[in-house]
CSV table of C-alpha atoms in Angstrom, one decimal:
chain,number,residue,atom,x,y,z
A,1,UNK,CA,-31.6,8.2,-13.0
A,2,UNK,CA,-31.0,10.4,-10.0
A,3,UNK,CA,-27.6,9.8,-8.4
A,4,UNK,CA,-29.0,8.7,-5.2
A,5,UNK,CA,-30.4,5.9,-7.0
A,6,UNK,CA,-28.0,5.1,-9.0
A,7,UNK,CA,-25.6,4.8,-6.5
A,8,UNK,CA,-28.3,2.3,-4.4
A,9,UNK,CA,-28.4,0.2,-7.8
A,10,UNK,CA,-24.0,0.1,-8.1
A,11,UNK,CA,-24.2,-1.3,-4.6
A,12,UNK,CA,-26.7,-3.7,-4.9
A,13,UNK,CA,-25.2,-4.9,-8.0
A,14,UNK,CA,-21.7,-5.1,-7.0
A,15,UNK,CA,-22.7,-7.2,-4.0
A,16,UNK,CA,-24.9,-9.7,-6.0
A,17,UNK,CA,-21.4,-10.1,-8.5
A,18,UNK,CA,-19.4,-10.0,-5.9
A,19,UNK,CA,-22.1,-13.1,-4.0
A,20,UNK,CA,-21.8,-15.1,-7.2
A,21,UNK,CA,-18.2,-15.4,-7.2
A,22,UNK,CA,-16.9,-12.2,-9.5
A,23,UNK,CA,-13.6,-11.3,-8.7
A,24,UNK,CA,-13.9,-7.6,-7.5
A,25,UNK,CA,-11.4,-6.1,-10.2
A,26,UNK,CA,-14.0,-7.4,-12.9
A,27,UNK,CA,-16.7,-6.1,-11.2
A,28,UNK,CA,-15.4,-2.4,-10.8
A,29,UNK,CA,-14.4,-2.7,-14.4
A,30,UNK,CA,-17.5,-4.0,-16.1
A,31,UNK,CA,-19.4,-1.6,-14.4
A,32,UNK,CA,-17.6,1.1,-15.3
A,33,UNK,CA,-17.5,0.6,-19.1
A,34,UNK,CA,-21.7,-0.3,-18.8
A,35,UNK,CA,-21.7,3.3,-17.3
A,36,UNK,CA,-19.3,4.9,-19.3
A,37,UNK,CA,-21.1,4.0,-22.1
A,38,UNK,CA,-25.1,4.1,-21.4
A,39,UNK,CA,-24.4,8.0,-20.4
A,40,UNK,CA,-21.5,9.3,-22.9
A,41,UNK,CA,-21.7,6.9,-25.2
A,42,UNK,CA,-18.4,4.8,-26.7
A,43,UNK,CA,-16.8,7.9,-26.5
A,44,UNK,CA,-16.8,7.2,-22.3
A,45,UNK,CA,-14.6,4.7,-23.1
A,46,UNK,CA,-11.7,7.3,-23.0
A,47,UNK,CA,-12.4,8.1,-19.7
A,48,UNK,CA,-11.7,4.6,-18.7
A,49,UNK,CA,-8.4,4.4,-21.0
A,50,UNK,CA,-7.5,8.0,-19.4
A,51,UNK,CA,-7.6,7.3,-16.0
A,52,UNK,CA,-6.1,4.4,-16.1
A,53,UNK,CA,-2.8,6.1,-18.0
A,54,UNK,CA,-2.7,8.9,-15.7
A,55,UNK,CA,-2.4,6.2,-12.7
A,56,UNK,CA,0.0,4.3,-14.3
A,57,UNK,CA,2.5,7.3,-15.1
A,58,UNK,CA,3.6,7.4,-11.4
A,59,UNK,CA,6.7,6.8,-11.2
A,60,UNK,CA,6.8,5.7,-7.2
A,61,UNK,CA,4.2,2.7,-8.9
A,62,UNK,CA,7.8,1.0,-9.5
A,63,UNK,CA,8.6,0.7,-6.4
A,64,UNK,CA,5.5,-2.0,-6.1
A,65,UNK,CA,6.7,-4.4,-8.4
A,66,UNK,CA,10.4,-4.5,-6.7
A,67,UNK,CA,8.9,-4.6,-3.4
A,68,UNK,CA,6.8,-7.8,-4.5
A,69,UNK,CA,10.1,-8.8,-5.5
A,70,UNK,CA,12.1,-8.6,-2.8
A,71,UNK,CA,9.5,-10.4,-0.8
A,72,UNK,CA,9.4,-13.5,-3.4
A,73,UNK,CA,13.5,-13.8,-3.4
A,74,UNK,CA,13.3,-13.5,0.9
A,75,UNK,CA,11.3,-16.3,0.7
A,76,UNK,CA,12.4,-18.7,-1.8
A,77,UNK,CA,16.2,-18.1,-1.0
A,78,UNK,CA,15.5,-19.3,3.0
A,79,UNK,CA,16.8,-16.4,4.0
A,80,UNK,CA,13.8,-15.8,6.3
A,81,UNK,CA,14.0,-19.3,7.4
A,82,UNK,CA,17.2,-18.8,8.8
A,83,UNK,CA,15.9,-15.7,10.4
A,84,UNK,CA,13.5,-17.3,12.5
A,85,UNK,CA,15.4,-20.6,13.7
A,86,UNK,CA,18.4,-18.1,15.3
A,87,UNK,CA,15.5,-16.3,17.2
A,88,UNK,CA,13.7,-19.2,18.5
A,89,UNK,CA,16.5,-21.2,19.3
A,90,UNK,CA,17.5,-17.9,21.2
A,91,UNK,CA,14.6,-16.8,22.9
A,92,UNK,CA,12.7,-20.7,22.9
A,93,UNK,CA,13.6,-21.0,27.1
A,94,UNK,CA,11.1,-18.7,28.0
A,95,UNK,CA,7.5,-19.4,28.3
A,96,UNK,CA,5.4,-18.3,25.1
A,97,UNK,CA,9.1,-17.4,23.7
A,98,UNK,CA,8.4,-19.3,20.3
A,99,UNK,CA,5.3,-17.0,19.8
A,100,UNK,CA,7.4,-14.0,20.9
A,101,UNK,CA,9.9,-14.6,18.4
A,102,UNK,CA,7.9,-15.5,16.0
A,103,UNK,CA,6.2,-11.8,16.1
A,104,UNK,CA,9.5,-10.5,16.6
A,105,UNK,CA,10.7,-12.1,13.4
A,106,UNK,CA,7.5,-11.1,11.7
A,107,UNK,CA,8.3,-7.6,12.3
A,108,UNK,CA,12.0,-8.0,10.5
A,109,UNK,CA,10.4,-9.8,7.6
A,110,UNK,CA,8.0,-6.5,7.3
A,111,UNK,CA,10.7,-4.2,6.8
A,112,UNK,CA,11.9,-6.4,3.9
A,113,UNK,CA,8.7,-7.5,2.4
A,114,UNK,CA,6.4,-5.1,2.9
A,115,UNK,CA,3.5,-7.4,2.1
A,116,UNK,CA,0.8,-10.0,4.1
A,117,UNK,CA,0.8,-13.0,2.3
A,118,UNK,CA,4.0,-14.3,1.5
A,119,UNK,CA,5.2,-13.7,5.1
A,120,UNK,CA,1.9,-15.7,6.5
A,121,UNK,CA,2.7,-18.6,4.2
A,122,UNK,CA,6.6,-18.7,5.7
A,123,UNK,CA,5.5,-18.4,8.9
A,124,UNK,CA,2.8,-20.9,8.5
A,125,UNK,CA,5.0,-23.2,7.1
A,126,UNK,CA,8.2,-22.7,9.4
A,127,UNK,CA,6.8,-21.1,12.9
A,128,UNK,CA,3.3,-23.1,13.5
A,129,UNK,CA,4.4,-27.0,13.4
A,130,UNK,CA,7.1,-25.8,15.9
A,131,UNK,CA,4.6,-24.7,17.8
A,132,UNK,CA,1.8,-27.2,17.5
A,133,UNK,CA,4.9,-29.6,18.4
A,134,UNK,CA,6.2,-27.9,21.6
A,135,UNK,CA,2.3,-28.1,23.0
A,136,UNK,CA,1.6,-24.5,22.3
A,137,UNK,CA,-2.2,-23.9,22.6
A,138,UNK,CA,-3.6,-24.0,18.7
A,139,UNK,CA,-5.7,-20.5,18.6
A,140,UNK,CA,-3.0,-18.9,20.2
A,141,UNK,CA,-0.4,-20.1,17.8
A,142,UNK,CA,-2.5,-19.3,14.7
A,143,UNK,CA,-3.6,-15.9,16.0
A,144,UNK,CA,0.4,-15.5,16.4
A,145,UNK,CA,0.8,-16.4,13.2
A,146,UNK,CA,-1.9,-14.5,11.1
A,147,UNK,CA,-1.6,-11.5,13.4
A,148,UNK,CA,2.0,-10.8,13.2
A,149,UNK,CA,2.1,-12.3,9.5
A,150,UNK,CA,-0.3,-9.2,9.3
A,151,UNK,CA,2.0,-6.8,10.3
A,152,UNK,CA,4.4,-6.7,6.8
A,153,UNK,CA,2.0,-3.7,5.9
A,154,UNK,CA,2.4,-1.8,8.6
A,155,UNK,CA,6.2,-1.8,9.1
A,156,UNK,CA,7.9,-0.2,6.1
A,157,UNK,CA,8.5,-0.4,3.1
A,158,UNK,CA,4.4,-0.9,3.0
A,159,UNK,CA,2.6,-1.7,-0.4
A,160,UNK,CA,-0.7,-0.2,1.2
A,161,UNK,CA,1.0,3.0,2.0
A,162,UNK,CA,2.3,3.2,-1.5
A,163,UNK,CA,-1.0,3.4,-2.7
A,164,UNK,CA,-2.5,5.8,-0.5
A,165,UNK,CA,0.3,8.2,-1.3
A,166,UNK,CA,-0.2,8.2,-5.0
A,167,UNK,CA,-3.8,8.1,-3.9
A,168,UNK,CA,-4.1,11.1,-1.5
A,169,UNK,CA,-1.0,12.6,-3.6
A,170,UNK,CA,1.0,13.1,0.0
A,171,UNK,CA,5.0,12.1,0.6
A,172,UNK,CA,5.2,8.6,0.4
A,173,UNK,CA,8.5,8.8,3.0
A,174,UNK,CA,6.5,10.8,5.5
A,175,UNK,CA,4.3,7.7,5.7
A,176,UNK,CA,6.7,5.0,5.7
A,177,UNK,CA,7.9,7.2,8.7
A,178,UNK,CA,4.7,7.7,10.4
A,179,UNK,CA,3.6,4.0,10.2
A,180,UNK,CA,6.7,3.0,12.5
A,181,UNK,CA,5.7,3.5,15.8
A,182,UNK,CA,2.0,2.4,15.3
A,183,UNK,CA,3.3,-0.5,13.6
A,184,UNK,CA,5.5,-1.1,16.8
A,185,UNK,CA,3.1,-0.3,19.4
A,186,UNK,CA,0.7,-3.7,17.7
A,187,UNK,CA,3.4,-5.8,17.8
A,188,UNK,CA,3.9,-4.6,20.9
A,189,UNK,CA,0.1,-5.0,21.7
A,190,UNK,CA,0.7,-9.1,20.9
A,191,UNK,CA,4.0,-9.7,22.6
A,192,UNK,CA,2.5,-8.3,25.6
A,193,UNK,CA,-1.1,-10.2,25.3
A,194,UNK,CA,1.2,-13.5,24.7
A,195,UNK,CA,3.1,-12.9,27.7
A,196,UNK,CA,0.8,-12.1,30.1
A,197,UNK,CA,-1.5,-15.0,28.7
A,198,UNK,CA,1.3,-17.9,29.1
A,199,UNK,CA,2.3,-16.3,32.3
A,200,UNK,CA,-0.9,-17.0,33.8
A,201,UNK,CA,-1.1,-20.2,32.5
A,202,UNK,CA,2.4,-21.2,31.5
A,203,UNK,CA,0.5,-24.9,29.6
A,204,UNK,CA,-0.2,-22.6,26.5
A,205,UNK,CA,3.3,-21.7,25.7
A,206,UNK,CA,6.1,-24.2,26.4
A,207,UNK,CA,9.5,-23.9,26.3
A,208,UNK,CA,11.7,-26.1,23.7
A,209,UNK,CA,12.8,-29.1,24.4
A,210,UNK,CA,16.1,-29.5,26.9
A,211,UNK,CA,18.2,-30.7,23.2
A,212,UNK,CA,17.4,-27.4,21.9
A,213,UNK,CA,17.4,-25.1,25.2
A,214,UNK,CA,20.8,-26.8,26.1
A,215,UNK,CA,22.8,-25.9,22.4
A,216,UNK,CA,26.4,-25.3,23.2
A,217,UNK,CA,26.7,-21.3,22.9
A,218,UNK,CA,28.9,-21.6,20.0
A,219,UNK,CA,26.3,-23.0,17.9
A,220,UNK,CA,23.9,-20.6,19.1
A,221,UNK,CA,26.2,-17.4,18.1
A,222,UNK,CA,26.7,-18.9,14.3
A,223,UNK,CA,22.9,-19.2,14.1
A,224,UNK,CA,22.5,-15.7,13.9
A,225,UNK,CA,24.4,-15.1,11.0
A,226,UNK,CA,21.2,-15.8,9.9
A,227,UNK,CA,20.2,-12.6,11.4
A,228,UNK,CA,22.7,-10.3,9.9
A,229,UNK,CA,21.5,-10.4,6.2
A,230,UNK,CA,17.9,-9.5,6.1
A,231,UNK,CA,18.4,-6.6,8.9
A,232,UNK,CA,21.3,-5.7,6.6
A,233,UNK,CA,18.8,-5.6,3.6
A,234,UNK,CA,16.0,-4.0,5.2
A,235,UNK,CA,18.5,-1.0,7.1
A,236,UNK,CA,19.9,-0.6,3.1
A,237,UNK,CA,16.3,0.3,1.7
A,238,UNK,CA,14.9,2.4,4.9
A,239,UNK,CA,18.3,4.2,5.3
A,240,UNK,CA,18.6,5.0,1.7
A,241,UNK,CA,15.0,6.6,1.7
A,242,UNK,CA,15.1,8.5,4.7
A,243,UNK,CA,19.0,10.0,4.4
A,244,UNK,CA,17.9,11.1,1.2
A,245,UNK,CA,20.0,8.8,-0.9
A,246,UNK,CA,17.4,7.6,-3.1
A,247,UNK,CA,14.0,7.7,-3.8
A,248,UNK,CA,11.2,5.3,-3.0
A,249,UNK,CA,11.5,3.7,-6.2
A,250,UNK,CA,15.7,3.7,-6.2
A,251,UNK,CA,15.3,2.1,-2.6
A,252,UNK,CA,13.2,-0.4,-3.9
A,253,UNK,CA,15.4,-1.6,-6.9
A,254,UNK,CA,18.3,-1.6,-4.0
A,255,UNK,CA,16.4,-3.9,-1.6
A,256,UNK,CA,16.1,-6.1,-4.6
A,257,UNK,CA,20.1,-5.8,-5.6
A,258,UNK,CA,20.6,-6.4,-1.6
A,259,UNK,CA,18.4,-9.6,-1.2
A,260,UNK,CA,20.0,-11.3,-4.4
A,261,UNK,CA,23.1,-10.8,-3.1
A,262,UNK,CA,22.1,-12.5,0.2
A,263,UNK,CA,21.1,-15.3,-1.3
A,264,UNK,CA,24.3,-15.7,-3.5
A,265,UNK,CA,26.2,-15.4,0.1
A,266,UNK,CA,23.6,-17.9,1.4
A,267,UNK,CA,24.7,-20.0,-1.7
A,268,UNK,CA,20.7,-20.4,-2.5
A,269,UNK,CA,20.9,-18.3,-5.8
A,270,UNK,CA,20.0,-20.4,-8.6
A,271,UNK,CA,18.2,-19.5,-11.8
A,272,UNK,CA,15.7,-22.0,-10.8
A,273,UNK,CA,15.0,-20.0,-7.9
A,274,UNK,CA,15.4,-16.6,-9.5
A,275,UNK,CA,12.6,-17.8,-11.7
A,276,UNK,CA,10.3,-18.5,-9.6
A,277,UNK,CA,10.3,-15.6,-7.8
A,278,UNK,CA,10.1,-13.9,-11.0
A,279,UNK,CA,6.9,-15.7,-11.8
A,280,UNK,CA,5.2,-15.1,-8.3
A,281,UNK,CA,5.8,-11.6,-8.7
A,282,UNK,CA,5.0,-11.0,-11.4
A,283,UNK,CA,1.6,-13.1,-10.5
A,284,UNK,CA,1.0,-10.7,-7.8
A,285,UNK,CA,1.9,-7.5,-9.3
A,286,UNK,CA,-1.0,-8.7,-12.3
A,287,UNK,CA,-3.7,-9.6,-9.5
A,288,UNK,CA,-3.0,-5.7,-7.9
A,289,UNK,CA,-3.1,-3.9,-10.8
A,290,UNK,CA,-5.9,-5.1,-12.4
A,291,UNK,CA,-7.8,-4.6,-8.6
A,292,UNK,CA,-6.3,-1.0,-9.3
A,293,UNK,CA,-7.8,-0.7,-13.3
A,294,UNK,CA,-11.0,-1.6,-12.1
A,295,UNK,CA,-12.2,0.2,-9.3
A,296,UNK,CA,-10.2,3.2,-10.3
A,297,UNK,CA,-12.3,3.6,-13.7
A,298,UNK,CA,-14.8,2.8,-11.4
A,299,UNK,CA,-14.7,6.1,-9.5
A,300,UNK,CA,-13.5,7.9,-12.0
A,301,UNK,CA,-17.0,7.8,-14.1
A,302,UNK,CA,-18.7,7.8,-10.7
A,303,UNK,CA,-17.4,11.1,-9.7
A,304,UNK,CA,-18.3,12.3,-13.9
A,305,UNK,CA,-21.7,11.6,-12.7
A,306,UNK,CA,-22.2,13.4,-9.6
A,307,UNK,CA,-21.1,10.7,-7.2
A,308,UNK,CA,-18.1,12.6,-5.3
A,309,UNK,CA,-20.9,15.8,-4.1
A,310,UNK,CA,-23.2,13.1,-3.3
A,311,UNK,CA,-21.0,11.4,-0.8
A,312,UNK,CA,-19.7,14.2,0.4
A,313,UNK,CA,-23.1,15.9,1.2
A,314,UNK,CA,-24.3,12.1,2.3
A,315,UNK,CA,-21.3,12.5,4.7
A,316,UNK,CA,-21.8,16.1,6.0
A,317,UNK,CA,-25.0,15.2,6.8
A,318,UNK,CA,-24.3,12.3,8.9
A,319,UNK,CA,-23.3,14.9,11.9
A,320,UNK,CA,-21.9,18.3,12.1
A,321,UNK,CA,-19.3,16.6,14.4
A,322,UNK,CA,-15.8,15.7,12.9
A,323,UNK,CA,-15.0,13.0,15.2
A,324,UNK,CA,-18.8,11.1,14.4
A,325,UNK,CA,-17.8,11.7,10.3
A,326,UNK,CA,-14.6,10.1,11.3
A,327,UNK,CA,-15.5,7.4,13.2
A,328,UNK,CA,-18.5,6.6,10.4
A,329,UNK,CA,-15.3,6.4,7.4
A,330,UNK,CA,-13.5,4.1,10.0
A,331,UNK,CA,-16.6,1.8,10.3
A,332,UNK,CA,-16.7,1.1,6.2
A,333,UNK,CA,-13.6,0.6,6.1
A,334,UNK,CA,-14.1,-2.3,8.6
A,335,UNK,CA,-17.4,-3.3,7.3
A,336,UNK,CA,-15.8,-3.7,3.6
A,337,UNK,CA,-13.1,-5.3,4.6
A,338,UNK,CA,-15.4,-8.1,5.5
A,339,UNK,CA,-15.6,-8.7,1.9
A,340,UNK,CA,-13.4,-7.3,-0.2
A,341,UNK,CA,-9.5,-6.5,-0.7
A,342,UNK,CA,-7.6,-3.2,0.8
A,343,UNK,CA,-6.7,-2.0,-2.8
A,344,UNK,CA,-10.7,-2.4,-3.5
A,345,UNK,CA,-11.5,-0.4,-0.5
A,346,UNK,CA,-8.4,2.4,-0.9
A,347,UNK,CA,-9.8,3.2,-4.1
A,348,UNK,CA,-13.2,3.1,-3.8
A,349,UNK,CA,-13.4,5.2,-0.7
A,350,UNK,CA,-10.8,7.4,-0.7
A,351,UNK,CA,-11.6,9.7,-3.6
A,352,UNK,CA,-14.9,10.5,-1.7
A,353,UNK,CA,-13.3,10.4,1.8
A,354,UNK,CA,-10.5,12.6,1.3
A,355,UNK,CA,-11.8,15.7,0.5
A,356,UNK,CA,-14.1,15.9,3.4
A,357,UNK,CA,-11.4,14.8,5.4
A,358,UNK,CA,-9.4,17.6,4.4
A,359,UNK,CA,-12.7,20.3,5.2
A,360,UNK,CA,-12.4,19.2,8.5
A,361,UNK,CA,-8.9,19.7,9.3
A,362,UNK,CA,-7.6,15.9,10.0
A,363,UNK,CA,-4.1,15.0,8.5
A,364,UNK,CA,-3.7,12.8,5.6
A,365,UNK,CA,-0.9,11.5,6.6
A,366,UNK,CA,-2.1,10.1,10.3
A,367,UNK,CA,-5.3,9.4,8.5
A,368,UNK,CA,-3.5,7.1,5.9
A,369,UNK,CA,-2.6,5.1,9.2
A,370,UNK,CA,-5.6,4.5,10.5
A,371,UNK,CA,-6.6,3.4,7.0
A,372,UNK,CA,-3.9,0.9,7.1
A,373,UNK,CA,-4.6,0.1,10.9
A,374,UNK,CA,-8.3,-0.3,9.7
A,375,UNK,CA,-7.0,-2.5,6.9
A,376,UNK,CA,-5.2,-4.8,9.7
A,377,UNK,CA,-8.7,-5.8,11.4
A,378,UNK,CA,-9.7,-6.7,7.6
A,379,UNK,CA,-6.8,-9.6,7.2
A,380,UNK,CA,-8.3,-11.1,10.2
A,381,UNK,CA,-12.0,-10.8,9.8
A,382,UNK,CA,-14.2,-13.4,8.4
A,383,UNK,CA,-16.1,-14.5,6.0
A,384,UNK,CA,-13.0,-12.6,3.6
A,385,UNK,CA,-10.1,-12.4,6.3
A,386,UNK,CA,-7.1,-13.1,3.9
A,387,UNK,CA,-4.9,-13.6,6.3
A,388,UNK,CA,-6.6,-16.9,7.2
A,389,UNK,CA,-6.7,-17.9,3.7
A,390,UNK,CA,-2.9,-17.6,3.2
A,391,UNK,CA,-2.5,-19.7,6.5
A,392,UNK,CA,-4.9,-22.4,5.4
A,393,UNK,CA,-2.9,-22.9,2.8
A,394,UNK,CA,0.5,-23.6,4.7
A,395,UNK,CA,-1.0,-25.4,7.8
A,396,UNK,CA,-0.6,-28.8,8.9
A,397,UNK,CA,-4.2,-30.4,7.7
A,398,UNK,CA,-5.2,-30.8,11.4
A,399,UNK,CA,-6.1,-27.1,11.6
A,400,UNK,CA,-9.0,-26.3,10.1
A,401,UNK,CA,-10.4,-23.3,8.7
A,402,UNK,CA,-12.8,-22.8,11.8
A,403,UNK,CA,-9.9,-23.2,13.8
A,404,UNK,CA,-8.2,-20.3,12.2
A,405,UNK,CA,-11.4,-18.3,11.9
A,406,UNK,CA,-11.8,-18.5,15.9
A,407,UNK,CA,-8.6,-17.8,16.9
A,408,UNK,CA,-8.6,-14.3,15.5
A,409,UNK,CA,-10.8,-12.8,17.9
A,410,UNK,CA,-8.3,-11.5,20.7
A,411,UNK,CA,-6.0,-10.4,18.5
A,412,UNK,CA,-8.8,-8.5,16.7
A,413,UNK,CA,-9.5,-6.6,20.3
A,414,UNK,CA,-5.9,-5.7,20.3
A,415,UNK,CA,-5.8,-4.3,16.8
A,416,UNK,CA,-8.9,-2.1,18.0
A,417,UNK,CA,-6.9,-0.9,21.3
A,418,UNK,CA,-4.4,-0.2,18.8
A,419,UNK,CA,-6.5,2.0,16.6
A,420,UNK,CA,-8.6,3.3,19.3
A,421,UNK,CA,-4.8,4.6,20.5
A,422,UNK,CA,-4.0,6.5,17.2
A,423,UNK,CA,-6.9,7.8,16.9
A,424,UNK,CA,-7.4,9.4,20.2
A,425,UNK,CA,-3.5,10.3,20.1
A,426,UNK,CA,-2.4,11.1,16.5
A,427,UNK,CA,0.9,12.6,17.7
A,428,UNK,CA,2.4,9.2,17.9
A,429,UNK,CA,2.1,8.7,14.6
A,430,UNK,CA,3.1,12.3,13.0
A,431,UNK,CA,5.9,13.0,15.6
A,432,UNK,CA,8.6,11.1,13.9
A,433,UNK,CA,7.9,12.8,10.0
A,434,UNK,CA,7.4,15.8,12.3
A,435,UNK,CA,10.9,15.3,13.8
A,436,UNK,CA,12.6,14.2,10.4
A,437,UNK,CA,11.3,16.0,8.1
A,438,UNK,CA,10.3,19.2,10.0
């Protein structure tokens, strides 16, 4: 079968699994081994088993586990909850200040989670009935919510960006670094859309109520003790990488060491509670890595058969201009994040994407942003959106899953601004490796 065709059939048939209710790490897999197989016999298998090996003997792959973690402990140990009820008592006298904070504080929890769904949940579970209570419009609190729950991958440490550096095989520092200021110029992006909104109509974002607005100051000032420990824990991990202290993997092992010990000040470590976040981790770590096995063999027989020239010549045919190519990779990445995971899309993409990426002269590290800033329109995006999924699950069962669903739009135009920015301007994100690292 000629490769054109073959790759027509892998599509077709990874859609109708993936329509039936396959999970996409089964699907990648099973067809690799069918492939494997039909063309080098059982002795494909070894391709499979090989690929697979020389993944997992990363080293920096540690750091994903830890990371997964760290989150779990933040989270069970109300650590984070303490974290957001000093901000919103703080800022909660200003119109849409509730939805500002909560942004804010979604930020804070990236830098020590470095992961979507967790953070949603928390947020779901501590941010939006304080909303829904104080009157705050529902699409504007969800988008809030699923948006800035949304951000944990793009502030770092960043499980994404892990990937795409063992991935694209570039310093995994350089783009923790370079993720920063996109990262802070979406939050920015929502802050700014919340203001403006509840300043034009101040009904959609209400302050708190005059018991809360009118704390004595005291009480205000001890509330942010809950502040101090997970800025101290996520300064710990990012200072230690970027000072040269340890590596990515040391770092994460140290963010873990640092939240445990937060919770033991807290007085919320208890074995109970150590276990379960052992056991969500551990839960998580499984679902990613298998996504990884799968589509990773995947690709690997793929290229064996021809697939990597195809694509490339598929892609240098498309124009003879690098910005079309460019904006072409950026459109799948948005089209498959309709329906399917980022780890899914990293590695089935990238192996073909990369190299022609590299022919025409872009960066790998800005271009492993605007994979990730791709990958933030994909939380959002229906009929897959995850980030909807993981607030469905922690909402008040008055919001319903259309209601999630259609509050993501504007904050889907902002995450387009935002990577219509980065794109047009990649200095902003390459100037601060550029000014570390040299």
């Amino acid at each position: 079968m000629e490769i054109a065709t073959l790759s027509l059939v892998l599509i077709v048939v990874m859609i109708g699994m993936l329509a039936v209710g396959v999970p996409l790490a089964f699907v990648s897999g099973s067809i690799a081994v069918v492939l494997a197989v039909t063309y080098y016999g059982t002795g494909g298998l070894f391709i499979i088993g090989s690929r697979t090996a020389e993944f997992l003997n990363s080293f920096s792959l540690v750091a994903v586990p830890m990371f997964i973690l760290m989150a779990s402990i933040m989270e069970r140990s109300g650590i984070a909850r303490d974290l957001y009820r000093a901000f919103h008592i703080w800022a909660g006298g200003m119109r849409g200040g509730v939805a500002v904070i909560t942004t804010f504080v979604a930020v804070i929890l990236g830098a020590t989670t470095g992961i979507i769904g967790g953070e949603i949940v928390l947020l779901g579970l501590v941010a939006l009935p304080q909303m829904l209570k104080l009157g705050y419009d529902k699409k504007l609190a969800i988008g809030t919510i699923t948006a800035g729950g949304s951000l944990g991958t793009m502030i770092p440490p960043s499980i994404i960006l892990i990937f795409y550096g063992i991935t694209a095989e570039v310093s995994i520092s350089h783009l923790f670094l370079a993720t920063i200021v996109p990262g802070l110029l979406l939050a920015s992006l929502y802050i700014g859309y919340i203001v403006i909104r509840c300043s034009v109509n101040p009904a959609l974002g209400p302050t708190l109520g005059p018991e809360e607005r009118e704390m004595p100051f005291i009480e205000k000032l001890a509330l942010l003790r809950g502040v101090i420990l997970p800025i101290m824990i996520a300064l710990s991990v990012l200072i230690s990488i970027y000072a040269g202290f340890a590596s990515i993997t040391e770092s994460a092992a140290l963010g873990v060491a640092g939240t445990i010990i937060a919770a033991w000040a807290r007085g919320s470590l208890t074995l109970e509670m150590i276990n379960g976040a052992l056991v969500q981790a551990m839960k998580t770590c499984g679902m990613v890595f298998w996504l990884v096995f799968g589509t990773n063999a995947l690709i690997g027989v793929y290229n064996l058969l021809g697939g990597l020239a195809f694509a490339k010549g598929l892609l240098g045919g498309i124009s003879s201009e690098p910005v079309v190519i460019l904006a072409v990779m950026i459109g799948v990445f948005i089209l498959l994040g309709l329906f399917i995971d980022w780890i899914g899309i990293l590695f089935l993409t990238m192996p073909i994407f990369l190299p022609t990426l590299l022919t025409l002269g872009y960066d790998p590290i800005w271009f492993g942003i605007v994979f990730n800033l791709s990958m933030q329109i994909a939380y959002l995006s229906p009929p897959f959106g995850p980030a909807c999924f993981y607030l469905k699950g922690a909402a008040p069962p008055e919001v319903s899953l259309q209601d999630i669903f259609s509050a993501q739009w504007p904050f889907i135009g902002l995450q387009l601004i935002g990577l219509l920015i980065i794109v047009l301007f990649p200095g902003l994100s390459l100037w601060l490796p550029n000014l570390v690292y040299g």
